[in-house]
PDB file of C-alpha atoms in Angstrom:
ATOM      1  CA  MET A 290       7.455 -11.004 -10.052  1.00  0.00           C
ATOM      2  CA  ILE A 291       6.201  -7.401 -10.059  1.00  0.00           C
ATOM      3  CA  LEU A 292       3.201  -6.747  -7.849  1.00  0.00           C
ATOM      4  CA  LEU A 293       2.808  -3.022  -8.501  1.00  0.00           C
ATOM      5  CA  ASP A 294       3.701  -0.701 -11.388  1.00  0.00           C
ATOM      6  CA  VAL A 295       3.108   3.032 -10.908  1.00  0.00           C
ATOM      7  CA  ASP A 296       3.427   5.516 -13.796  1.00  0.00           C
ATOM      8  CA  ILE A 297       1.761   8.834 -12.961  1.00  0.00           C
ATOM      9  CA  ARG A 298       2.355  11.441 -15.617  1.00  0.00           C
ATOM     10  CA  ARG A 299       0.295  14.119 -13.893  1.00  0.00           C
ATOM     11  CA  LYS A 300      -1.944  14.532 -10.875  1.00  0.00           C
ATOM     12  CA  ALA A 301      -3.352  18.001 -10.230  1.00  0.00           C
ATOM     13  CA  TYR A 302      -5.544  19.524  -7.548  1.00  0.00           C
ATOM     14  CA  LEU A 303      -8.816  21.161  -8.530  1.00  0.00           C
ATOM     15  CA  SER A 304      -6.980  24.483  -8.401  1.00  0.00           C
ATOM     16  CA  GLY A 305      -4.844  23.272 -11.297  1.00  0.00           C
ATOM     17  CA  ILE A 306      -1.645  22.962  -9.252  1.00  0.00           C
ATOM     18  CA  ASN A 307       0.353  19.855 -10.165  1.00  0.00           C
ATOM     19  CA  VAL A 308       1.012  17.734  -7.081  1.00  0.00           C
ATOM     20  CA  ILE A 309       2.579  14.713  -8.843  1.00  0.00           C
ATOM     21  CA  GLU A 310       4.394  14.742 -12.166  1.00  0.00           C
ATOM     22  CA  LYS A 311       6.431  12.088 -14.006  1.00  0.00           C
ATOM     23  CA  LEU A 312       6.510   9.731 -11.037  1.00  0.00           C
ATOM     24  CA  ALA A 313       7.224   6.084 -11.835  1.00  0.00           C
ATOM     25  CA  PHE A 314       8.357   3.056  -9.834  1.00  0.00           C
ATOM     26  CA  SER A 315       7.693  -0.650  -9.379  1.00  0.00           C
ATOM     27  CA  ALA A 316       7.409  -2.731  -6.213  1.00  0.00           C
ATOM     28  CA  GLN A 317       8.106  -6.438  -5.988  1.00  0.00           C
ATOM     29  CA  GLN A 318       5.883  -8.898  -4.188  1.00  0.00           C
ATOM     30  CA  GLY A 319       6.732  -8.900  -0.464  1.00  0.00           C
ATOM     31  CA  GLU A 320       9.013  -5.858  -0.717  1.00  0.00           C
ATOM     32  CA  PHE A 321       9.066  -3.171   1.993  1.00  0.00           C
ATOM     33  CA  VAL A 322       9.357   0.223   0.280  1.00  0.00           C
ATOM     34  CA  ALA A 323       9.645   3.456   2.266  1.00  0.00           C
ATOM     35  CA  ILE A 324       8.658   6.766   0.669  1.00  0.00           C
ATOM     36  CA  VAL A 325      10.459   9.829   2.039  1.00  0.00           C
ATOM     37  CA  GLY A 326      10.005  13.458   1.013  1.00  0.00           C
ATOM     38  CA  PRO A 327       9.272  16.955   2.277  1.00  0.00           C
ATOM     39  CA  SER A 328       5.910  17.941   3.776  1.00  0.00           C
ATOM     40  CA  GLY A 329       3.270  18.720   1.196  1.00  0.00           C
ATOM     41  CA  ALA A 330       5.114  16.910  -1.579  1.00  0.00           C
ATOM     42  CA  GLY A 331       2.180  14.636  -2.428  1.00  0.00           C
ATOM     43  CA  LYS A 332       3.080  11.388  -0.647  1.00  0.00           C
ATOM     44  CA  THR A 333      -0.366  10.909   0.897  1.00  0.00           C
ATOM     45  CA  THR A 334      -1.962  11.757  -2.457  1.00  0.00           C
ATOM     46  CA  LEU A 335       0.187   9.017  -4.006  1.00  0.00           C
ATOM     47  CA  LEU A 336      -1.052   6.432  -1.488  1.00  0.00           C
ATOM     48  CA  ASN A 337      -4.656   7.515  -2.088  1.00  0.00           C
ATOM     49  CA  LEU A 338      -4.209   6.983  -5.833  1.00  0.00           C
ATOM     50  CA  ILE A 339      -2.687   3.539  -5.322  1.00  0.00           C
ATOM     51  CA  ALA A 340      -5.503   2.604  -2.930  1.00  0.00           C
ATOM     52  CA  GLY A 341      -8.100   3.733  -5.453  1.00  0.00           C
ATOM     53  CA  LEU A 342      -9.490   6.380  -3.097  1.00  0.00           C
ATOM     54  CA  ASP A 343      -8.678   8.949  -5.789  1.00  0.00           C
ATOM     55  CA  ARG A 344      -8.743   8.073  -9.495  1.00  0.00           C
ATOM     56  CA  ASP A 345      -8.360  11.525 -11.035  1.00  0.00           C
ATOM     57  CA  MET A 346      -4.932  11.400 -12.681  1.00  0.00           C
ATOM     58  CA  ASP A 347      -3.136  11.090 -15.984  1.00  0.00           C
ATOM     59  CA  GLY A 348      -1.211   7.821 -15.940  1.00  0.00           C
ATOM     60  CA  SER A 349      -1.567   4.229 -14.820  1.00  0.00           C
ATOM     61  CA  ILE A 350      -1.353   2.076 -11.701  1.00  0.00           C
ATOM     62  CA  ALA A 351      -1.214  -1.621 -12.528  1.00  0.00           C
ATOM     63  CA  PHE A 352      -1.236  -4.694 -10.306  1.00  0.00           C
ATOM     64  CA  HIS A 353       0.098  -8.119 -11.256  1.00  0.00           C
ATOM     65  CA  SER A 354      -0.210 -11.598  -9.812  1.00  0.00           C
ATOM     66  CA  GLY A 355       1.428 -14.859 -10.757  1.00  0.00           C
ATOM     67  CA  GLN A 356      -1.361 -15.370 -13.275  1.00  0.00           C
ATOM     68  CA  GLY A 357      -0.944 -11.940 -14.911  1.00  0.00           C
ATOM     69  CA  PRO A 358      -2.694  -8.572 -14.487  1.00  0.00           C
ATOM     70  CA  GLN A 359      -5.368  -8.285 -11.807  1.00  0.00           C
ATOM     71  CA  ALA A 360      -7.925  -5.602 -11.002  1.00  0.00           C
ATOM     72  CA  SER A 361      -6.544  -4.892  -7.547  1.00  0.00           C
ATOM     73  CA  PRO A 362      -4.834  -6.810  -4.749  1.00  0.00           C
ATOM     74  CA  ARG A 363      -6.252  -7.250  -1.265  1.00  0.00           C
ATOM     75  CA  THR A 364      -5.217  -3.915   0.248  1.00  0.00           C
ATOM     76  CA  SER A 365      -4.987  -2.523   3.788  1.00  0.00           C
ATOM     77  CA  PHE A 366      -4.416   1.144   4.629  1.00  0.00           C
ATOM     78  CA  MET A 367      -3.004   2.298   7.970  1.00  0.00           C
ATOM     79  CA  PHE A 368      -3.463   6.043   8.365  1.00  0.00           C
ATOM     80  CA  GLN A 369      -1.693   8.681  10.452  1.00  0.00           C
ATOM     81  CA  GLU A 370      -4.393   8.276  13.118  1.00  0.00           C
ATOM     82  CA  PRO A 371      -5.723   4.902  14.349  1.00  0.00           C
ATOM     83  CA  ARG A 372      -9.283   5.608  13.120  1.00  0.00           C
ATOM     84  CA  LEU A 373     -10.898   3.076  15.427  1.00  0.00           C
ATOM     85  CA  MET A 374     -14.671   3.229  15.770  1.00  0.00           C
ATOM     86  CA  PRO A 375     -15.175   4.632  19.309  1.00  0.00           C
ATOM     87  CA  TRP A 376     -18.562   2.907  19.793  1.00  0.00           C
ATOM     88  CA  LEU A 377     -17.066  -0.527  19.074  1.00  0.00           C
ATOM     89  CA  ASN A 378     -14.760  -2.462  21.376  1.00  0.00           C
ATOM     90  CA  VAL A 379     -11.386  -3.748  20.202  1.00  0.00           C
ATOM     91  CA  GLN A 380     -12.694  -7.133  19.074  1.00  0.00           C
ATOM     92  CA  GLN A 381     -15.550  -5.510  17.163  1.00  0.00           C
ATOM     93  CA  ASN A 382     -13.159  -3.058  15.484  1.00  0.00           C
ATOM     94  CA  LEU A 383     -11.096  -5.997  14.273  1.00  0.00           C
ATOM     95  CA  GLU A 384     -14.120  -8.016  13.160  1.00  0.00           C
ATOM     96  CA  LEU A 385     -15.360  -4.999  11.208  1.00  0.00           C
ATOM     97  CA  VAL A 386     -12.770  -5.543   8.462  1.00  0.00           C
ATOM     98  CA  LEU A 387     -13.439  -9.276   8.151  1.00  0.00           C
ATOM     99  CA  ALA A 388     -15.926 -10.712   5.672  1.00  0.00           C
ATOM    100  CA  PRO A 389     -19.158 -11.741   7.484  1.00  0.00           C
ATOM    101  CA  GLN A 390     -18.727 -15.403   6.588  1.00  0.00           C
ATOM    102  CA  SER A 391     -15.251 -15.500   8.132  1.00  0.00           C
ATOM    103  CA  ARG A 392     -16.002 -13.730  11.423  1.00  0.00           C
ATOM    104  CA  ARG A 393     -17.147 -16.797  13.344  1.00  0.00           C
ATOM    105  CA  HIS A 394     -13.909 -18.538  12.373  1.00  0.00           C
ATOM    106  CA  GLN A 395     -11.798 -15.542  13.413  1.00  0.00           C
ATOM    107  CA  VAL A 396     -13.288 -14.721  16.842  1.00  0.00           C
ATOM    108  CA  ALA A 397     -11.372 -17.387  18.766  1.00  0.00           C
ATOM    109  CA  PRO A 398      -7.960 -16.633  17.185  1.00  0.00           C
ATOM    110  CA  LEU A 399      -8.405 -12.901  17.894  1.00  0.00           C
ATOM    111  CA  ASN A 400      -7.403 -13.449  21.514  1.00  0.00           C
ATOM    112  CA  ASP A 401      -4.158 -15.033  20.369  1.00  0.00           C
ATOM    113  CA  LEU A 402      -3.568 -12.242  17.851  1.00  0.00           C
ATOM    114  CA  LEU A 403      -4.144  -9.577  20.499  1.00  0.00           C
ATOM    115  CA  ALA A 404      -1.572 -11.300  22.685  1.00  0.00           C
ATOM    116  CA  LEU A 405       0.819 -11.298  19.724  1.00  0.00           C
ATOM    117  CA  VAL A 406       0.655  -7.484  19.560  1.00  0.00           C
ATOM    118  CA  GLY A 407       0.957  -7.062  23.322  1.00  0.00           C
ATOM    119  CA  LEU A 408      -2.747  -6.624  24.112  1.00  0.00           C
ATOM    120  CA  PRO A 409      -3.822  -9.861  25.825  1.00  0.00           C
ATOM    121  CA  GLY A 410      -7.312  -9.702  27.267  1.00  0.00           C
ATOM    122  CA  CYS A 411      -8.103  -6.307  25.714  1.00  0.00           C
ATOM    123  CA  GLY A 412     -10.760  -7.453  23.256  1.00  0.00           C
ATOM    124  CA  ALA A 413     -13.653  -6.049  25.321  1.00  0.00           C
ATOM    125  CA  MET A 414     -12.068  -2.630  25.865  1.00  0.00           C
ATOM    126  CA  PHE A 415     -13.227   0.462  23.972  1.00  0.00           C
ATOM    127  CA  PRO A 416     -10.756   2.757  22.149  1.00  0.00           C
ATOM    128  CA  GLY A 417     -11.322   5.594  24.611  1.00  0.00           C
ATOM    129  CA  LYS A 418      -9.830   3.431  27.364  1.00  0.00           C
ATOM    130  CA  LEU A 419      -6.657   2.680  25.384  1.00  0.00           C
ATOM    131  CA  SER A 420      -3.469   4.726  25.258  1.00  0.00           C
ATOM    132  CA  GLY A 421      -2.285   6.125  21.943  1.00  0.00           C
ATOM    133  CA  GLY A 422       0.264   3.344  21.594  1.00  0.00           C
ATOM    134  CA  MET A 423      -2.343   0.669  22.345  1.00  0.00           C
ATOM    135  CA  GLN A 424      -4.679   2.143  19.739  1.00  0.00           C
ATOM    136  CA  ARG A 425      -1.897   1.991  17.147  1.00  0.00           C
ATOM    137  CA  ARG A 426      -1.322  -1.674  18.035  1.00  0.00           C
ATOM    138  CA  VAL A 427      -4.980  -2.391  17.332  1.00  0.00           C
ATOM    139  CA  ALA A 428      -4.792  -0.430  14.069  1.00  0.00           C
ATOM    140  CA  LEU A 429      -1.663  -2.352  13.049  1.00  0.00           C
ATOM    141  CA  LEU A 430      -3.304  -5.697  13.804  1.00  0.00           C
ATOM    142  CA  ARG A 431      -6.426  -4.596  11.892  1.00  0.00           C
ATOM    143  CA  ALA A 432      -4.240  -3.833   8.864  1.00  0.00           C
ATOM    144  CA  PHE A 433      -2.689  -7.326   8.914  1.00  0.00           C
ATOM    145  CA  ILE A 434      -5.722  -9.382   9.941  1.00  0.00           C
ATOM    146  CA  VAL A 435      -7.154  -9.403   6.404  1.00  0.00           C
ATOM    147  CA  GLU A 436      -3.861 -10.890   5.137  1.00  0.00           C
ATOM    148  CA  PRO A 437      -3.272  -8.107   2.596  1.00  0.00           C
ATOM    149  CA  ASP A 438      -1.234  -8.418  -0.571  1.00  0.00           C
ATOM    150  CA  LEU A 439      -0.513  -4.683  -0.364  1.00  0.00           C
ATOM    151  CA  LEU A 440      -0.214  -2.637   2.836  1.00  0.00           C
ATOM    152  CA  LEU A 441      -0.206   1.164   2.583  1.00  0.00           C
ATOM    153  CA  MET A 442       1.066   3.020   5.663  1.00  0.00           C
ATOM    154  CA  ASP A 443       0.900   6.812   5.956  1.00  0.00           C
ATOM    155  CA  GLU A 444       3.209   7.908   8.806  1.00  0.00           C
ATOM    156  CA  PRO A 445       1.529   5.402  11.144  1.00  0.00           C
ATOM    157  CA  PHE A 446       3.810   6.058  14.136  1.00  0.00           C
ATOM    158  CA  GLN A 447       3.741   9.854  13.934  1.00  0.00           C
ATOM    159  CA  SER A 448       3.447  11.757  17.240  1.00  0.00           C
ATOM    160  CA  LEU A 449       4.226   8.721  19.403  1.00  0.00           C
ATOM    161  CA  ASP A 450       6.949   8.885  22.038  1.00  0.00           C
ATOM    162  CA  ALA A 451      10.228   7.259  20.991  1.00  0.00           C
ATOM    163  CA  PRO A 452       9.965   4.056  23.113  1.00  0.00           C
ATOM    164  CA  THR A 453       6.417   3.348  21.912  1.00  0.00           C
ATOM    165  CA  ALA A 454       7.325   4.037  18.283  1.00  0.00           C
ATOM    166  CA  ASN A 455      10.321   1.718  18.579  1.00  0.00           C
ATOM    167  CA  GLN A 456       8.150  -1.062  19.998  1.00  0.00           C
ATOM    168  CA  LEU A 457       5.701  -0.679  17.119  1.00  0.00           C
ATOM    169  CA  ARG A 458       8.476  -0.787  14.529  1.00  0.00           C
ATOM    170  CA  VAL A 459       9.651  -4.080  15.998  1.00  0.00           C
ATOM    171  CA  LEU A 460       6.084  -5.384  15.927  1.00  0.00           C
ATOM    172  CA  LEU A 461       5.594  -4.215  12.334  1.00  0.00           C
ATOM    173  CA  GLN A 462       8.733  -6.050  11.190  1.00  0.00           C
ATOM    174  CA  ASP A 463       7.584  -9.211  12.949  1.00  0.00           C
ATOM    175  CA  LEU A 464       4.112  -9.132  11.358  1.00  0.00           C
ATOM    176  CA  TRP A 465       5.552  -8.278   7.945  1.00  0.00           C
ATOM    177  CA  GLN A 466       8.066 -11.117   8.049  1.00  0.00           C
ATOM    178  CA  ARG A 467       5.322 -13.558   9.076  1.00  0.00           C
ATOM    179  CA  THR A 468       2.967 -12.657   6.194  1.00  0.00           C
ATOM    180  CA  ARG A 469       5.146 -10.768   3.643  1.00  0.00           C
ATOM    181  CA  PRO A 470       2.727  -8.291   2.052  1.00  0.00           C
ATOM    182  CA  THR A 471       4.180  -5.606  -0.191  1.00  0.00           C
ATOM    183  CA  VAL A 472       4.460  -2.492   2.008  1.00  0.00           C
ATOM    184  CA  LEU A 473       4.537   1.169   0.962  1.00  0.00           C
ATOM    185  CA  PHE A 474       5.470   3.153   4.067  1.00  0.00           C
ATOM    186  CA  VAL A 475       5.409   6.972   4.041  1.00  0.00           C
ATOM    187  CA  THR A 476       7.601   8.686   6.638  1.00  0.00           C
ATOM    188  CA  HIS A 477       9.521  11.911   7.242  1.00  0.00           C
ATOM    189  CA  ASN A 478      11.967  10.059   9.494  1.00  0.00           C
ATOM    190  CA  LEU A 479      14.986   8.863   7.504  1.00  0.00           C
ATOM    191  CA  ARG A 480      16.259   6.671  10.362  1.00  0.00           C
ATOM    192  CA  GLU A 481      12.828   5.029  10.543  1.00  0.00           C
ATOM    193  CA  ALA A 482      12.939   4.344   6.805  1.00  0.00           C
ATOM    194  CA  LEU A 483      16.437   2.886   7.037  1.00  0.00           C
ATOM    195  CA  SER A 484      15.427   0.664   9.958  1.00  0.00           C
ATOM    196  CA  LEU A 485      12.448  -0.842   8.114  1.00  0.00           C
ATOM    197  CA  ALA A 486      12.761  -0.786   4.346  1.00  0.00           C
ATOM    198  CA  ASP A 487      14.299  -2.876   1.590  1.00  0.00           C
ATOM    199  CA  ARG A 488      14.260   0.250  -0.605  1.00  0.00           C
ATOM    200  CA  ILE A 489      13.672   3.950  -0.063  1.00  0.00           C
ATOM    201  CA  LEU A 490      12.084   6.179  -2.687  1.00  0.00           C
ATOM    202  CA  PHE A 491      13.119   9.795  -2.084  1.00  0.00           C
ATOM    203  CA  CYS A 492      10.671  12.303  -3.515  1.00  0.00           C
ATOM    204  CA  SER A 493      11.096  15.873  -4.667  1.00  0.00           C
ATOM    205  CA  ALA A 494       9.082  18.818  -3.433  1.00  0.00           C
ATOM    206  CA  ARG A 495       5.842  19.438  -5.313  1.00  0.00           C
ATOM    207  CA  PRO A 496       5.274  18.312  -8.000  1.00  0.00           C
ATOM    208  CA  CYS A 497       6.317  14.971  -6.546  1.00  0.00           C
ATOM    209  CA  ARG A 498       8.631  12.676  -8.487  1.00  0.00           C
ATOM    210  CA  VAL A 499      11.226  10.085  -7.462  1.00  0.00           C
ATOM    211  CA  ILE A 500      14.700  11.643  -7.328  1.00  0.00           C
ATOM    212  CA  LEU A 501      16.542   8.711  -5.735  1.00  0.00           C
ATOM    213  CA  ASP A 502      15.687   5.003  -5.527  1.00  0.00           C
ATOM    214  CA  LEU A 503      17.956   3.639  -2.801  1.00  0.00           C
ATOM    215  CA  PRO A 504      18.347  -0.066  -1.916  1.00  0.00           C
ATOM    216  CA  VAL A 505      18.915  -0.716   1.795  1.00  0.00           C
ATOM    217  CA  ASP A 506      21.202  -3.728   1.985  1.00  0.00           C
ATOM    218  CA  LEU A 507      20.938  -4.355   5.719  1.00  0.00           C
ATOM    219  CA  GLN A 508      19.720  -7.554   7.332  1.00  0.00           C
ATOM    220  CA  HIS A 509      16.236  -7.682   8.889  1.00  0.00           C
ATOM    221  CA  PRO A 510      15.148  -7.142  11.590  1.00  0.00           C
ATOM    222  CA  ARG A 511      16.726  -3.780  12.410  1.00  0.00           C
ATOM    223  CA  ALA A 512      16.340  -1.055  15.006  1.00  0.00           C
ATOM    224  CA  ILE A 513      16.787   2.694  14.690  1.00  0.00           C
ATOM    225  CA  GLU A 514      19.643   2.505  17.198  1.00  0.00           C
ATOM    226  CA  ASP A 515      21.630  -0.067  15.179  1.00  0.00           C
ATOM    227  CA  ILE A 516      25.090   1.177  14.266  1.00  0.00           C
ATOM    228  CA  SER A 517      24.577   0.063  10.647  1.00  0.00           C
ATOM    229  CA  VAL A 518      21.483   2.278  10.400  1.00  0.00           C
ATOM    230  CA  GLN A 519      23.330   5.213  11.971  1.00  0.00           C
ATOM    231  CA  ARG A 520      26.268   4.862   9.604  1.00  0.00           C
ATOM    232  CA  MET A 521      24.060   4.657   6.524  1.00  0.00           C
ATOM    233  CA  HIS A 522      22.074   7.691   7.703  1.00  0.00           C
ATOM    234  CA  GLN A 523      25.237   9.747   8.158  1.00  0.00           C
ATOM    235  CA  SER A 524      26.773   8.637   4.862  1.00  0.00           C
ATOM    236  CA  LEU A 525      23.602   9.351   2.909  1.00  0.00           C
ATOM    237  CA  LEU A 526      23.191  12.891   4.219  1.00  0.00           C
ATOM    238  CA  GLU A 527      26.869  13.617   3.684  1.00  0.00           C
ATOM    239  CA  GLN A 528      26.505  12.602   0.047  1.00  0.00           C
ATOM    240  CA  TYR A 529      23.110  14.270  -0.466  1.00  0.00           C
ATOM    241  CA  PRO A 530      22.873  17.099   2.108  1.00  0.00           C
ATOM    242  CA  LYS A 531      19.598  18.508   0.674  1.00  0.00           C
ATOM    243  CA  LEU A 532      17.902  15.160   0.095  1.00  0.00           C
ATOM    244  CA  LEU A 533      15.279  15.493   2.837  1.00  0.00           C
ATOM    245  CA  GLY A 534      14.303  18.857   1.367  1.00  0.00           C
ATOM    246  CA  GLY A 535      13.495  17.149  -1.915  1.00  0.00           C
ATOM    247  CA  LEU A 536      16.672  18.207  -3.725  1.00  0.00           C
ATOM    248  CA  ILE A 537      19.557  16.200  -5.069  1.00  0.00           C
ATOM    249  CA  ALA A 538      22.906  17.481  -6.311  1.00  0.00           C
ATOM    250  CA  SER A 539      23.622  17.280 -10.020  1.00  0.00           C
ATOM    251  CA  SER A 540      27.318  16.415  -9.726  1.00  0.00           C
ATOM    252  CA  PRO A 541      28.599  13.893 -12.311  1.00  0.00           C
ATOM    253  CA  GLU A 542      28.994  11.019  -9.875  1.00  0.00           C
ATOM    254  CA  ILE A 543      25.323  11.093  -8.779  1.00  0.00           C
ATOM    255  CA  SER A 544      23.540  12.593 -11.757  1.00  0.00           C
ATOM    256  CA  GLY A 545      22.183   9.167 -12.699  1.00  0.00           C
ATOM    257  CA  ALA A 546      20.751   8.419  -9.246  1.00  0.00           C
TER     258      ALA A 546
END
């Protein structure tokens, strides 16, 4: 079953510059899709369009359920920064995304959920008292607590030190495997994409389009340090040396990629 169909013929800035052009892909229900491309290519713009935060485009974004087309799935968005409300404590930040009628049923389990993400007893703390890694844990839990059908993630572990980022990747895989939302995960880090995703969409430089749709046939869960991830990373860049710059060779053996 297809959850998401994206067909963007053209998305332009107010200046008239095309940022996305002829970009099309589908995502299956429960699939983890990484989106990799050069800076400024339009990856964040793409997530904003899918989330409905921006509707100014020429094309279509369609969602499907088991019963047919639907207006939009239950969607969470995890941004580059945690975006926690500094005047609310951790528990209140989590309750903020819950429907009012469900909050009284969720308060007790929140302690268990905080323990699940490595923050036992932190519900009364305010964001200013948390480290960057702890804030990202809260943001990650907030994204999952609404049980989304679709989770959009825009470089959520950017700027974190390597050990903290690795811990959060492990946590993300655990939460995803428990609940299985469809995930679209934007990153510049190819090893990160290979360690998380079922598929990687490689994008061109602006105007953004998909130049390679790569299945990642490695068993979950994975870590960046896994030898299988390292080998795939090396092989991929040997075959497509300019891929991370948004370019792909036009040799006969890969022209159909």
